[in-house]
Amino acid sequence: MSYELWISFRYLISRRKEKFISIISFISIMGVALGVTALIVVLAVMSGFDNDLREKIVGTNSHIIIE
């Protein structure tokens, strides 16, 4: 087992007398996961709106205007 995995397992899996640290770790990991999920959803929605707006603008005007 690598050193990094050993440290992470030791920190996340607490003993009976240190159960509070495990609860705090779980809450913080869930908070980070929720934040990352929200960021991904917002970026996907904004990308969709950007593509939709470009299609509407290009749909009303032609790509080249000859005078």
mmCIF file of C-alpha atoms in Angstrom:
data_model
loop_
_atom_site.group_PDB
_atom_site.id
_atom_site.type_symbol
_atom_site.label_atom_id
_atom_site.label_comp_id
_atom_site.label_asym_id
_atom_site.label_seq_id
_atom_site.Cartn_x
_atom_site.Cartn_y
_atom_site.Cartn_z
ATOM 1 C CA MET A 1 0.000 0.000 0.000
ATOM 2 C CA SER A 2 1.375 3.387 -0.917
ATOM 3 C CA TYR A 3 2.126 6.034 1.650
ATOM 4 C CA GLU A 4 -0.654 8.362 0.464
ATOM 5 C CA LEU A 5 -3.334 5.661 0.668
ATOM 6 C CA TRP A 6 -2.159 4.646 4.121
ATOM 7 C CA ILE A 7 -2.422 8.237 5.382
ATOM 8 C CA SER A 8 -5.872 8.739 3.828
ATOM 9 C CA PHE A 9 -7.290 5.478 5.222
ATOM 10 C CA ARG A 10 -5.872 6.225 8.646
ATOM 11 C CA TYR A 11 -7.461 9.672 8.647
ATOM 12 C CA LEU A 12 -10.862 8.672 7.237
ATOM 13 C CA ILE A 13 -11.353 5.473 9.235
ATOM 14 C CA SER A 14 -11.220 6.529 12.863
ATOM 15 C CA ARG A 15 -11.140 4.545 16.038
ATOM 16 C CA ARG A 16 -14.072 4.390 18.424
ATOM 17 C CA LYS A 17 -12.777 7.163 20.677
ATOM 18 C CA GLU A 18 -12.167 9.498 17.704
ATOM 19 C CA LYS A 19 -15.558 9.158 16.029
ATOM 20 C CA PHE A 20 -16.026 12.958 15.842
ATOM 21 C CA ILE A 21 -13.145 13.281 13.364
ATOM 22 C CA SER A 22 -14.819 10.738 11.093
ATOM 23 C CA ILE A 23 -18.094 12.696 11.145
ATOM 24 C CA ILE A 24 -16.310 15.946 10.311
ATOM 25 C CA SER A 25 -14.425 14.234 7.472
ATOM 26 C CA PHE A 26 -17.653 12.819 6.048
ATOM 27 C CA ILE A 27 -19.405 16.203 6.183
ATOM 28 C CA SER A 28 -16.475 17.983 4.537
ATOM 29 C CA ILE A 29 -16.162 15.374 1.761
ATOM 30 C CA MET A 30 -19.908 15.595 1.062
ATOM 31 C CA GLY A 31 -19.673 19.400 0.987
ATOM 32 C CA VAL A 32 -16.876 19.330 -1.569
ATOM 33 C CA ALA A 33 -18.734 16.721 -3.650
ATOM 34 C CA LEU A 34 -21.908 18.832 -3.599
ATOM 35 C CA GLY A 35 -19.959 21.938 -4.626
ATOM 36 C CA VAL A 36 -18.275 20.157 -7.532
ATOM 37 C CA THR A 37 -21.618 18.730 -8.666
ATOM 38 C CA ALA A 38 -23.230 22.176 -8.593
ATOM 39 C CA LEU A 39 -20.328 23.647 -10.570
ATOM 40 C CA ILE A 40 -20.587 20.953 -13.258
ATOM 41 C CA VAL A 41 -24.353 21.467 -13.585
ATOM 42 C CA VAL A 42 -24.010 25.254 -13.861
ATOM 43 C CA LEU A 43 -21.271 24.962 -16.491
ATOM 44 C CA ALA A 44 -23.369 22.527 -18.527
ATOM 45 C CA VAL A 45 -26.430 24.798 -18.397
ATOM 46 C CA MET A 46 -24.408 27.891 -19.338
ATOM 47 C CA SER A 47 -22.829 26.026 -22.252
ATOM 48 C CA GLY A 48 -26.277 25.001 -23.476
ATOM 49 C CA PHE A 49 -27.558 28.577 -23.248
ATOM 50 C CA ASP A 50 -24.497 29.817 -25.134
ATOM 51 C CA ASN A 51 -25.040 27.339 -27.976
ATOM 52 C CA ASP A 52 -28.767 28.143 -28.120
ATOM 53 C CA LEU A 53 -28.085 31.887 -28.233
ATOM 54 C CA ARG A 54 -25.530 31.482 -31.034
ATOM 55 C CA GLU A 55 -27.988 29.406 -33.081
ATOM 56 C CA LYS A 56 -30.690 32.052 -32.672
ATOM 57 C CA ILE A 57 -28.366 34.889 -33.688
ATOM 58 C CA VAL A 58 -26.957 33.035 -36.708
ATOM 59 C CA GLY A 59 -30.458 31.849 -37.658
ATOM 60 C CA THR A 60 -31.789 35.396 -38.002
ATOM 61 C CA ASN A 61 -28.769 36.749 -39.887
ATOM 62 C CA SER A 62 -26.779 35.148 -42.646
ATOM 63 C CA HIS A 63 -23.104 34.385 -42.275
ATOM 64 C CA ILE A 64 -22.110 36.731 -45.120
ATOM 65 C CA ILE A 65 -23.841 39.960 -46.129
ATOM 66 C CA ILE A 66 -23.230 41.157 -49.716
ATOM 67 C CA GLU A 67 -24.066 44.765 -50.463
#
